[in-house]
Amino acid sequence: KTSAPSRGRMQHSHTPQGKARRTPSRAAARDAPPPRTFFASVINRELAPRRISVAALLPELSCDEDADVYTFGGGPTQAGLPFCPRYCPWPACPTTLGVADEDGCMTLVDAAQPAEAPDQRRWRWRAHRNAVFDFAWSPAEGRLLTASGDQTCALWDISRCGSSRDAGEGRLLLCRGHRGSVKSVAARPADPHVFASGSRDGCILVYDVRQGGEPVMALRGVHEPSPPSAAKRKRGGLPNVGHHGVTAVLYLLDERNVLATAGGTDGAIKLWDARLGGAGRGERGRRAAQPLSVLAPDSGRERPHGIISLSTDASGGRLLASSTDHTLYLYETVRPEVGEVGRYRGHRAGTFYVKSSLSADGRQAISGSSDGAVYVWQLDAPAAPPLVLRGHSAEATGVDWCASDPTQLASCSDDGTVRVWRVARGAARNAPSLGANLRAPGRGDTEAAGGGGGGPNSA
């Protein structure tokens, strides 16, 4: 800048004669103590990189009605209601957004292109003859896993699926073993062969695609609630729910090879040793397995609330659980015995379709809500109310963060749409750097909800 030389001369005029003038490096400027003079503060400001807090950008999130709303359902060429949007983690296509729907189809769109742009191509195929409740991107690029109400999981080669409604030739493997709708599927990190699934039948199955479509490990009845006491039985006891389903399975992203699972009836989160052979094998494997840890958000309550979904940050150090008691619970996975380290409220989780997601760095969380809004929390500021993104006209269900763009997220709804929320173009244009200098990840109206946040001791 033109003013920099004059500032440098003024500073040099006070330097003792005969001393060599030193130009501070950018790294030194970052590590230097806070400046004590006005001139030093100006120099420090010019040399140090500008950092942007996501808290300053979150109020700029909005959804362009003409460019960022993708319509599902309502026509012969359109898919059924969307269940879960999920951004692709592969470096080659970071803005690809996958969407599973109730018609059993998978749809891939490029969120970097406007929804109705001429070059916006929807890559869509029928994956199952029943609803696809969940899917996971495989560590092997070009492949993904689906979990369906037809009681099966499938492995797909996307390049061979084409854009036709029936793309059986792209299916590499059909995996059986469950006796109920498969609600969740998770690929083991950095392993293109092993994945786990959880079902309404109460079973957790682990598959190795090299061994075919039968499970190589099974955990059965792991989320059955404890039998009620005699006093509770006299009062009517626990309701007869008819099943004790597994609502979520998730591999933690660390070297411990831990699988986290959640129950829809017992309200518990359990951490398991996911190494093959750690439990019974296949259909005959009924050996009782013991979890490494049990996290019980509803501990002490007469009737536990079910866990809806689980998500983790990029390091696997933080685990976020969404409960039907309208609360998000945050845990540190390296110290599960500590229990929850944060509670966050404000949204309404009226069904098991309202899910949440943790940002890659573990500092923000988002959730759908039965009131149709999308809620965003700053986890390190538990007293602050969540931001509310409005635009959906029915229950907002699945949500996800874009790993490659920390100012972008997606949500789907029973109104038949998927919305992409971004920082408004004007705010992004004025921001100095939305890449390496952004300390934390992050269009419809944005507002703050009153009294929505809460720390560990919040009600």
Tab-separated table of C-alpha atoms in Angstrom, residues 7-453:
chain	number	residue	atom	x	y	z
A	7	ARG	CA	5.041	4.523	8.061
A	8	GLY	CA	8.263	2.602	7.740
A	9	ARG	CA	10.363	5.824	7.574
A	10	MET	CA	8.701	7.253	10.642
A	11	GLN	CA	9.496	4.124	12.589
A	12	HIS	CA	13.086	4.075	11.257
A	13	SER	CA	13.695	7.664	12.407
A	14	HIS	CA	13.615	6.462	16.000
A	15	THR	CA	16.080	3.626	15.381
A	16	PRO	CA	19.536	4.134	16.989
A	17	GLN	CA	22.165	5.142	14.422
A	18	GLY	CA	24.303	2.311	13.098
A	19	LYS	CA	21.662	-0.379	13.772
A	20	ALA	CA	20.387	-2.329	10.784
A	21	ARG	CA	16.693	-2.012	10.186
A	22	ARG	CA	14.806	-5.306	10.389
A	23	THR	CA	11.692	-5.974	8.400
A	24	PRO	CA	9.358	-8.196	10.429
A	25	SER	CA	8.343	-11.385	8.671
A	26	ARG	CA	4.707	-12.380	8.290
A	27	ALA	CA	5.204	-15.328	10.642
A	28	ALA	CA	6.891	-13.120	13.232
A	29	ALA	CA	4.027	-10.654	13.022
A	30	ARG	CA	1.553	-13.422	13.778
A	31	ASP	CA	3.535	-14.666	16.780
A	32	ALA	CA	4.467	-11.229	18.168
A	33	PRO	CA	2.782	-9.956	21.352
A	34	PRO	CA	-0.020	-7.395	20.957
A	35	PRO	CA	1.340	-3.991	19.784
A	36	ARG	CA	1.668	-1.225	22.353
A	37	THR	CA	1.723	1.806	20.069
A	38	PHE	CA	-0.534	3.137	17.359
A	39	PHE	CA	2.136	2.895	14.667
A	40	ALA	CA	3.023	-0.657	15.680
A	41	SER	CA	-0.652	-1.623	15.568
A	42	VAL	CA	-0.958	-0.279	12.007
A	43	ILE	CA	2.085	-2.264	10.862
A	44	ASN	CA	0.849	-5.403	12.609
A	45	ARG	CA	-2.527	-5.051	10.930
A	46	GLU	CA	-0.920	-4.745	7.501
A	47	LEU	CA	1.432	-7.690	7.932
A	48	ALA	CA	-0.792	-10.189	9.724
A	49	PRO	CA	-3.349	-12.162	7.692
A	50	ARG	CA	-6.943	-11.180	8.286
A	51	ARG	CA	-8.970	-13.833	10.052
A	52	ILE	CA	-12.677	-14.212	9.605
A	53	SER	CA	-14.939	-15.645	12.270
A	54	VAL	CA	-17.776	-17.769	10.994
A	55	ALA	CA	-19.970	-16.087	13.606
A	56	ALA	CA	-19.684	-12.901	11.541
A	57	LEU	CA	-20.711	-14.707	8.370
A	58	LEU	CA	-23.571	-16.862	9.649
A	59	PRO	CA	-26.122	-14.010	9.605
A	60	GLU	CA	-25.405	-13.687	5.861
A	61	LEU	CA	-26.613	-17.227	5.098
A	62	SER	CA	-29.516	-17.215	2.654
A	63	CYS	CA	-31.075	-19.304	-0.099
A	64	ASP	CA	-31.556	-17.905	-3.591
A	65	GLU	CA	-35.081	-18.912	-4.614
A	66	ASP	CA	-34.125	-18.916	-8.311
A	67	ALA	CA	-30.774	-20.692	-8.114
A	68	ASP	CA	-30.547	-22.784	-4.951
A	69	VAL	CA	-33.887	-24.600	-4.617
A	70	TYR	CA	-34.019	-28.116	-6.093
A	71	THR	CA	-37.497	-29.576	-6.495
A	72	PHE	CA	-38.298	-33.222	-5.801
A	73	GLY	CA	-41.695	-34.870	-5.974
A	74	GLY	CA	-44.863	-33.736	-7.688
A	75	GLY	CA	-44.287	-34.933	-11.254
A	76	PRO	CA	-43.656	-38.034	-13.384
A	77	THR	CA	-40.037	-37.043	-14.032
A	78	GLN	CA	-39.291	-35.990	-10.480
A	79	ALA	CA	-38.236	-38.053	-7.495
A	80	GLY	CA	-40.229	-38.631	-4.320
A	81	LEU	CA	-39.781	-36.635	-1.147
A	82	PRO	CA	-36.086	-36.209	-0.286
A	83	PHE	CA	-34.817	-37.852	2.891
A	84	CYS	CA	-31.150	-36.977	3.280
A	85	PRO	CA	-28.855	-34.582	1.397
A	86	ARG	CA	-25.139	-35.319	1.669
A	87	TYR	CA	-22.148	-33.529	0.161
A	88	CYS	CA	-19.470	-35.566	-1.569
A	89	PRO	CA	-16.159	-35.746	0.353
A	90	TRP	CA	-14.016	-36.609	-2.690
A	91	PRO	CA	-11.569	-33.875	-3.767
A	92	ALA	CA	-12.497	-34.300	-7.442
A	93	CYS	CA	-16.147	-33.279	-6.943
A	94	PRO	CA	-16.539	-31.373	-3.662
A	95	THR	CA	-19.726	-29.530	-4.676
A	96	THR	CA	-21.615	-32.674	-5.702
A	97	LEU	CA	-24.697	-33.105	-3.537
A	98	GLY	CA	-26.336	-36.521	-3.234
A	99	VAL	CA	-30.008	-36.882	-2.295
A	100	ALA	CA	-31.868	-40.087	-1.367
A	101	ASP	CA	-35.653	-40.176	-1.659
A	102	GLU	CA	-38.744	-42.125	-0.683
A	103	ASP	CA	-39.185	-43.590	-4.193
A	104	GLY	CA	-35.928	-45.546	-3.832
A	105	CYS	CA	-33.934	-43.268	-6.123
A	106	MET	CA	-30.574	-41.551	-5.780
A	107	THR	CA	-29.992	-38.120	-7.323
A	108	LEU	CA	-26.693	-36.269	-7.708
A	109	VAL	CA	-26.560	-32.541	-8.510
A	110	ASP	CA	-23.784	-29.970	-8.750
A	111	ALA	CA	-24.487	-27.395	-6.031
A	112	ALA	CA	-22.022	-25.002	-7.679
A	113	GLN	CA	-24.452	-24.581	-10.592
A	114	PRO	CA	-27.888	-22.929	-10.376
A	115	ALA	CA	-30.692	-25.454	-9.976
A	116	GLU	CA	-32.257	-24.658	-13.372
A	117	ALA	CA	-29.057	-23.856	-15.284
A	118	PRO	CA	-28.828	-25.355	-18.793
A	119	ASP	CA	-25.686	-27.267	-17.848
A	120	GLN	CA	-27.146	-28.533	-14.550
A	121	ARG	CA	-27.393	-32.275	-15.059
A	122	ARG	CA	-29.138	-34.433	-12.523
A	123	TRP	CA	-27.527	-37.844	-12.295
A	124	ARG	CA	-30.390	-40.068	-11.135
A	125	TRP	CA	-31.089	-43.775	-10.912
A	126	ARG	CA	-33.421	-46.144	-9.116
A	127	ALA	CA	-31.416	-47.851	-6.409
A	128	HIS	CA	-34.159	-49.825	-4.608
A	129	ARG	CA	-37.825	-50.735	-4.924
A	130	ASN	CA	-38.495	-49.095	-1.579
A	131	ALA	CA	-37.401	-45.855	0.091
A	132	VAL	CA	-33.704	-45.100	0.473
A	133	PHE	CA	-33.455	-43.921	4.085
A	134	ASP	CA	-29.720	-43.324	4.140
A	135	PHE	CA	-26.591	-43.455	2.009
A	136	ALA	CA	-22.844	-43.053	2.472
A	137	TRP	CA	-20.043	-42.044	0.140
A	138	SER	CA	-17.430	-44.788	-0.061
A	139	PRO	CA	-13.740	-44.022	0.560
A	140	ALA	CA	-13.263	-45.451	-2.944
A	141	GLU	CA	-14.064	-42.602	-5.342
A	142	GLY	CA	-16.913	-43.336	-7.709
A	143	ARG	CA	-18.806	-45.596	-5.315
A	144	LEU	CA	-21.510	-45.145	-2.726
A	145	LEU	CA	-23.635	-47.261	-0.362
A	146	THR	CA	-27.406	-47.156	0.064
A	147	ALA	CA	-29.717	-48.393	2.850
A	148	SER	CA	-33.340	-49.123	2.047
A	149	GLY	CA	-36.746	-50.012	3.373
A	150	ASP	CA	-36.541	-53.208	1.296
A	151	GLN	CA	-34.260	-54.589	4.069
A	152	THR	CA	-31.107	-54.486	1.943
A	153	CYS	CA	-28.013	-52.380	1.376
A	154	ALA	CA	-26.285	-51.933	-1.977
A	155	LEU	CA	-22.897	-50.849	-3.285
A	156	TRP	CA	-22.944	-48.742	-6.467
A	157	ASP	CA	-20.515	-47.747	-9.186
A	158	ILE	CA	-21.828	-44.292	-10.055
A	159	SER	CA	-20.200	-44.187	-13.489
A	160	ARG	CA	-22.213	-47.241	-14.554
A	161	CYS	CA	-25.532	-46.078	-13.153
A	162	GLY	CA	-26.163	-43.542	-15.920
A	163	SER	CA	-29.150	-41.241	-15.748
A	164	SER	CA	-31.893	-43.827	-16.353
A	165	ARG	CA	-34.456	-44.717	-13.692
A	166	ASP	CA	-33.307	-48.357	-13.631
A	167	ALA	CA	-29.579	-48.774	-13.376
A	168	GLY	CA	-29.079	-52.333	-12.207
A	169	GLU	CA	-25.844	-52.633	-14.118
A	170	GLY	CA	-24.277	-50.093	-11.778
A	171	ARG	CA	-24.992	-52.186	-8.701
A	172	LEU	CA	-21.838	-53.978	-7.637
A	173	LEU	CA	-23.269	-55.820	-4.645
A	174	LEU	CA	-26.601	-56.394	-2.915
A	175	CYS	CA	-26.246	-57.057	0.811
A	176	ARG	CA	-28.862	-58.986	2.762
A	177	GLY	CA	-29.253	-60.072	6.361
A	178	HIS	CA	-31.637	-57.586	7.956
A	179	ARG	CA	-35.262	-58.401	8.727
A	180	GLY	CA	-36.474	-54.840	8.860
A	181	SER	CA	-36.019	-51.509	7.125
A	182	VAL	CA	-32.372	-50.462	7.052
A	183	LYS	CA	-32.230	-46.998	8.605
A	184	SER	CA	-28.525	-46.180	8.537
A	185	VAL	CA	-25.319	-47.125	6.737
A	186	ALA	CA	-21.711	-46.062	7.378
A	187	ALA	CA	-18.477	-46.725	5.490
A	188	ARG	CA	-15.361	-47.405	7.518
A	189	PRO	CA	-12.932	-44.503	7.007
A	190	ALA	CA	-10.030	-45.149	4.626
A	191	ASP	CA	-11.345	-48.660	3.938
A	192	PRO	CA	-13.193	-49.212	0.642
A	193	HIS	CA	-14.293	-52.728	1.607
A	194	VAL	CA	-15.955	-52.600	5.039
A	195	PHE	CA	-19.199	-50.902	6.058
A	196	ALA	CA	-21.859	-51.215	8.757
A	197	SER	CA	-25.632	-50.913	8.763
A	198	GLY	CA	-28.324	-50.501	11.410
A	199	SER	CA	-31.920	-51.600	11.053
A	200	ARG	CA	-35.353	-51.415	12.592
A	201	ASP	CA	-34.895	-55.102	13.448
A	202	GLY	CA	-32.474	-54.051	16.198
A	203	CYS	CA	-29.401	-55.513	14.489
A	204	ILE	CA	-26.068	-54.020	13.503
A	205	LEU	CA	-24.447	-55.847	10.607
A	206	VAL	CA	-20.923	-55.386	9.280
A	207	TYR	CA	-20.067	-56.360	5.694
A	208	ASP	CA	-16.829	-56.907	3.845
A	209	VAL	CA	-17.569	-56.563	0.134
A	210	ARG	CA	-14.696	-58.931	-0.655
A	211	GLN	CA	-16.689	-61.655	1.114
A	212	GLY	CA	-19.943	-61.117	-0.793
A	213	GLY	CA	-23.356	-59.875	0.300
A	214	GLU	CA	-23.642	-61.711	3.613
A	215	PRO	CA	-22.588	-60.037	6.893
A	216	VAL	CA	-19.254	-60.965	8.430
A	217	MET	CA	-20.194	-59.621	11.855
A	218	ALA	CA	-23.501	-59.172	13.661
A	219	LEU	CA	-24.598	-57.437	16.844
A	220	ARG	CA	-28.180	-58.277	17.727
A	221	GLY	CA	-30.595	-56.705	20.183
A	222	VAL	CA	-27.998	-54.215	21.336
A	223	HIS	CA	-30.456	-51.360	21.928
A	224	GLU	CA	-33.200	-53.154	23.807
A	225	PRO	CA	-34.274	-51.128	26.844
A	226	SER	CA	-33.773	-52.512	30.326
A	227	PRO	CA	-36.779	-54.422	31.715
A	228	PRO	CA	-39.062	-52.137	33.741
A	229	SER	CA	-39.102	-52.433	37.503
A	230	ALA	CA	-42.048	-53.998	39.349
A	231	ALA	CA	-43.263	-50.533	40.330
A	232	LYS	CA	-43.220	-49.374	36.731
A	233	ARG	CA	-45.056	-52.504	35.596
A	234	LYS	CA	-47.801	-51.731	38.108
A	235	ARG	CA	-48.099	-48.210	36.719
A	236	GLY	CA	-48.231	-49.520	33.179
A	237	GLY	CA	-44.476	-49.691	32.609
A	238	LEU	CA	-42.805	-48.767	29.373
A	239	PRO	CA	-44.939	-48.664	26.233
A	240	ASN	CA	-45.021	-51.731	24.028
A	241	VAL	CA	-43.141	-50.323	21.051
A	242	GLY	CA	-42.937	-53.643	19.187
A	243	HIS	CA	-39.326	-53.104	18.084
A	244	HIS	CA	-36.054	-51.744	19.409
A	245	GLY	CA	-34.528	-50.397	16.250
A	246	VAL	CA	-31.088	-49.010	15.536
A	247	THR	CA	-31.500	-45.499	14.176
A	248	ALA	CA	-27.862	-44.580	13.424
A	249	VAL	CA	-24.451	-46.167	12.875
A	250	LEU	CA	-21.276	-44.128	12.521
A	251	TYR	CA	-17.572	-44.961	12.433
A	252	LEU	CA	-15.464	-42.556	14.449
A	253	LEU	CA	-12.739	-41.001	12.344
A	254	ASP	CA	-9.729	-42.126	14.347
A	255	GLU	CA	-7.341	-45.029	14.678
A	256	ARG	CA	-9.322	-46.778	17.410
A	257	ASN	CA	-11.710	-48.448	14.955
A	258	VAL	CA	-14.773	-47.554	17.001
A	259	LEU	CA	-18.348	-47.851	15.756
A	260	ALA	CA	-21.001	-45.624	17.368
A	261	THR	CA	-24.633	-46.755	17.309
A	262	ALA	CA	-27.873	-45.179	18.511
A	263	GLY	CA	-31.166	-46.661	19.688
A	264	GLY	CA	-34.653	-45.473	18.898
A	265	THR	CA	-36.135	-46.906	22.097
A	266	ASP	CA	-33.475	-47.130	24.792
A	267	GLY	CA	-32.210	-43.580	24.130
A	268	ALA	CA	-28.598	-44.745	24.355
A	269	ILE	CA	-25.458	-44.215	22.293
A	270	LYS	CA	-23.027	-47.118	22.384
A	271	LEU	CA	-19.412	-47.294	21.255
A	272	TRP	CA	-18.210	-50.692	19.989
A	273	ASP	CA	-14.945	-52.304	19.024
A	274	ALA	CA	-15.533	-52.524	15.285
A	275	ARG	CA	-12.682	-54.887	14.451
A	276	LEU	CA	-13.857	-57.930	12.557
A	277	GLY	CA	-14.277	-60.860	14.888
A	278	GLY	CA	-15.205	-58.650	17.812
A	279	ALA	CA	-18.683	-60.192	17.884
A	280	GLY	CA	-20.630	-63.080	16.447
A	281	ARG	CA	-20.276	-63.877	12.759
A	282	GLY	CA	-23.204	-63.678	10.380
A	283	GLU	CA	-26.617	-65.198	11.069
A	284	ARG	CA	-25.337	-67.569	13.712
A	285	GLY	CA	-23.454	-64.916	15.611
A	286	ARG	CA	-25.542	-64.473	18.746
A	287	ARG	CA	-22.684	-64.094	21.136
A	288	ALA	CA	-23.282	-61.273	23.600
A	289	ALA	CA	-20.965	-58.346	22.917
A	290	GLN	CA	-20.155	-55.624	25.401
A	291	PRO	CA	-19.844	-51.983	24.303
A	292	LEU	CA	-16.738	-49.985	25.115
A	293	SER	CA	-18.871	-47.120	26.432
A	294	VAL	CA	-22.533	-46.235	26.846
A	295	LEU	CA	-23.677	-42.612	26.602
A	296	ALA	CA	-27.153	-42.057	28.012
A	297	PRO	CA	-28.533	-38.530	27.529
A	298	ASP	CA	-31.794	-39.537	29.213
A	299	SER	CA	-30.166	-41.066	32.286
A	300	GLY	CA	-32.481	-40.795	35.277
A	301	ARG	CA	-35.690	-40.299	33.311
A	302	GLU	CA	-38.558	-42.737	33.685
A	303	ARG	CA	-38.989	-43.041	29.939
A	304	PRO	CA	-36.004	-42.452	27.657
A	305	HIS	CA	-36.278	-40.530	24.409
A	306	GLY	CA	-34.964	-42.057	21.203
A	307	ILE	CA	-31.788	-40.948	19.467
A	308	ILE	CA	-32.465	-39.808	15.898
A	309	SER	CA	-29.040	-39.299	14.336
A	310	LEU	CA	-25.306	-39.155	14.996
A	311	SER	CA	-22.606	-37.043	13.356
A	312	THR	CA	-18.949	-36.322	14.009
A	313	ASP	CA	-16.365	-33.740	13.091
A	314	ALA	CA	-13.426	-34.388	10.760
A	315	SER	CA	-11.166	-35.534	13.590
A	316	GLY	CA	-13.705	-37.808	15.257
A	317	GLY	CA	-13.103	-35.985	18.537
A	318	ARG	CA	-16.628	-34.618	18.850
A	319	LEU	CA	-19.869	-36.555	18.534
A	320	LEU	CA	-23.265	-34.894	18.101
A	321	ALA	CA	-26.489	-36.740	18.883
A	322	SER	CA	-30.006	-35.551	18.091
A	323	SER	CA	-32.793	-36.713	20.406
A	324	THR	CA	-36.583	-36.776	20.243
A	325	ASP	CA	-36.596	-34.630	23.388
A	326	HIS	CA	-35.793	-31.672	21.060
A	327	THR	CA	-32.182	-31.478	22.215
A	328	LEU	CA	-28.760	-31.893	20.620
A	329	TYR	CA	-26.152	-33.525	22.872
A	330	LEU	CA	-22.418	-33.007	22.364
A	331	TYR	CA	-19.754	-35.490	23.536
A	332	GLU	CA	-15.971	-35.742	23.490
A	333	THR	CA	-15.204	-39.206	22.126
A	334	VAL	CA	-11.751	-39.398	23.702
A	335	ARG	CA	-13.373	-38.924	27.124
A	336	PRO	CA	-16.810	-40.514	26.872
A	337	GLU	CA	-16.897	-41.141	30.626
A	338	VAL	CA	-17.206	-37.365	31.158
A	339	GLY	CA	-20.648	-37.457	29.574
A	340	GLU	CA	-22.200	-34.657	27.589
A	341	VAL	CA	-20.240	-31.439	27.292
A	342	GLY	CA	-23.030	-29.396	25.736
A	343	ARG	CA	-26.784	-29.266	25.172
A	344	TYR	CA	-28.436	-27.207	22.450
A	345	ARG	CA	-32.120	-26.476	22.006
A	346	GLY	CA	-34.492	-24.299	20.055
A	347	HIS	CA	-35.651	-26.644	17.278
A	348	ARG	CA	-38.509	-29.170	17.329
A	349	ALA	CA	-37.777	-32.838	16.611
A	350	GLY	CA	-41.279	-34.210	16.182
A	351	THR	CA	-40.272	-37.232	14.078
A	352	PHE	CA	-37.288	-39.514	13.528
A	353	TYR	CA	-36.678	-37.786	10.179
A	354	VAL	CA	-35.473	-34.514	11.766
A	355	LYS	CA	-31.684	-34.908	11.789
A	356	SER	CA	-28.624	-32.859	12.673
A	357	SER	CA	-25.059	-32.452	11.425
A	358	LEU	CA	-21.760	-31.334	12.950
A	359	SER	CA	-19.383	-29.079	11.012
A	360	ALA	CA	-15.997	-30.409	9.935
A	361	ASP	CA	-14.130	-28.545	12.664
A	362	GLY	CA	-16.712	-29.320	15.332
A	363	ARG	CA	-17.575	-25.694	16.129
A	364	GLN	CA	-21.030	-25.440	14.563
A	365	ALA	CA	-24.091	-27.654	14.377
A	366	ILE	CA	-27.204	-27.555	12.226
A	367	SER	CA	-30.526	-29.323	12.513
A	368	GLY	CA	-33.798	-29.560	10.708
A	369	SER	CA	-36.989	-28.907	12.634
A	370	SER	CA	-40.647	-29.851	12.589
A	371	ASP	CA	-41.533	-26.154	12.301
A	372	GLY	CA	-39.914	-26.058	8.838
A	373	ALA	CA	-36.860	-24.006	9.822
A	374	VAL	CA	-33.165	-24.897	9.852
A	375	TYR	CA	-31.298	-24.080	13.070
A	376	VAL	CA	-27.585	-23.228	13.349
A	377	TRP	CA	-25.668	-23.210	16.653
A	378	GLN	CA	-22.224	-21.935	17.621
A	379	LEU	CA	-21.164	-24.775	19.925
A	380	ASP	CA	-18.462	-22.799	21.723
A	381	ALA	CA	-20.969	-20.050	22.549
A	382	PRO	CA	-23.686	-22.062	24.325
A	383	ALA	CA	-25.422	-18.994	25.725
A	384	ALA	CA	-26.043	-17.556	22.248
A	385	PRO	CA	-29.394	-18.404	20.631
A	386	PRO	CA	-29.308	-20.365	17.384
A	387	LEU	CA	-29.741	-18.717	14.021
A	388	VAL	CA	-32.924	-19.683	12.217
A	389	LEU	CA	-33.024	-20.136	8.434
A	390	ARG	CA	-36.552	-19.964	7.063
A	391	GLY	CA	-37.676	-20.980	3.593
A	392	HIS	CA	-39.153	-24.483	3.784
A	393	SER	CA	-42.933	-24.725	4.043
A	394	ALA	CA	-43.041	-28.129	5.789
A	395	GLU	CA	-40.939	-30.118	8.237
A	396	ALA	CA	-37.213	-29.697	7.557
A	397	THR	CA	-35.592	-33.124	7.855
A	398	GLY	CA	-32.077	-33.943	6.623
A	399	VAL	CA	-29.189	-31.439	6.738
A	400	ASP	CA	-25.489	-31.458	5.863
A	401	TRP	CA	-22.421	-29.188	5.805
A	402	CYS	CA	-20.297	-28.786	2.690
A	403	ALA	CA	-16.783	-29.857	3.686
A	404	SER	CA	-15.088	-27.937	0.873
A	405	ASP	CA	-16.982	-24.667	1.433
A	406	PRO	CA	-17.402	-23.823	5.126
A	407	THR	CA	-20.065	-21.228	4.313
A	408	GLN	CA	-22.435	-23.638	2.546
A	409	LEU	CA	-24.975	-26.136	3.847
A	410	ALA	CA	-27.958	-28.064	2.501
A	411	SER	CA	-31.364	-29.023	3.887
A	412	CYS	CA	-34.323	-31.035	2.651
A	413	SER	CA	-37.974	-30.931	3.592
A	414	ASP	CA	-41.346	-32.583	3.295
A	415	ASP	CA	-42.264	-29.686	1.015
A	416	GLY	CA	-40.400	-31.655	-1.671
A	417	THR	CA	-37.377	-29.375	-1.964
A	418	VAL	CA	-33.677	-29.375	-1.201
A	419	ARG	CA	-32.284	-25.949	-0.371
A	420	VAL	CA	-28.651	-24.866	-0.548
A	421	TRP	CA	-27.800	-22.098	1.928
A	422	ARG	CA	-24.752	-19.908	1.290
A	423	VAL	CA	-23.218	-16.688	2.482
A	424	ALA	CA	-24.756	-13.948	0.365
A	425	ARG	CA	-22.656	-13.065	-2.650
A	426	GLY	CA	-22.064	-9.491	-1.427
A	427	ALA	CA	-20.688	-10.678	1.894
A	428	ALA	CA	-18.505	-13.272	0.225
A	429	ARG	CA	-17.159	-10.679	-2.227
A	430	ASN	CA	-16.154	-8.328	0.589
A	431	ALA	CA	-14.535	-11.054	2.682
A	432	PRO	CA	-10.723	-11.093	2.253
A	433	SER	CA	-10.287	-14.867	2.210
A	434	LEU	CA	-12.829	-17.612	2.723
A	435	GLY	CA	-10.278	-20.386	2.590
A	436	ALA	CA	-7.324	-21.028	4.864
A	437	ASN	CA	-7.957	-17.969	7.039
A	438	LEU	CA	-11.483	-19.023	7.980
A	439	ARG	CA	-11.404	-20.274	11.528
A	440	ALA	CA	-14.655	-22.226	11.483
A	441	PRO	CA	-17.079	-23.669	8.893
A	442	GLY	CA	-20.409	-22.386	8.330
A	443	ARG	CA	-29.799	-18.130	1.222
A	444	GLY	CA	-34.712	-17.780	2.891
A	445	ASP	CA	-34.379	-15.345	5.737
A	446	THR	CA	-32.023	-15.526	8.714
A	447	GLU	CA	-32.970	-14.640	12.267
A	448	ALA	CA	-31.869	-15.392	15.804
A	449	ALA	CA	-34.044	-17.603	17.978
A	450	GLY	CA	-34.425	-16.443	21.524
A	451	GLY	CA	-33.115	-18.657	24.276
A	452	GLY	CA	-32.263	-21.579	22.061
A	453	GLY	CA	-28.717	-22.366	23.118
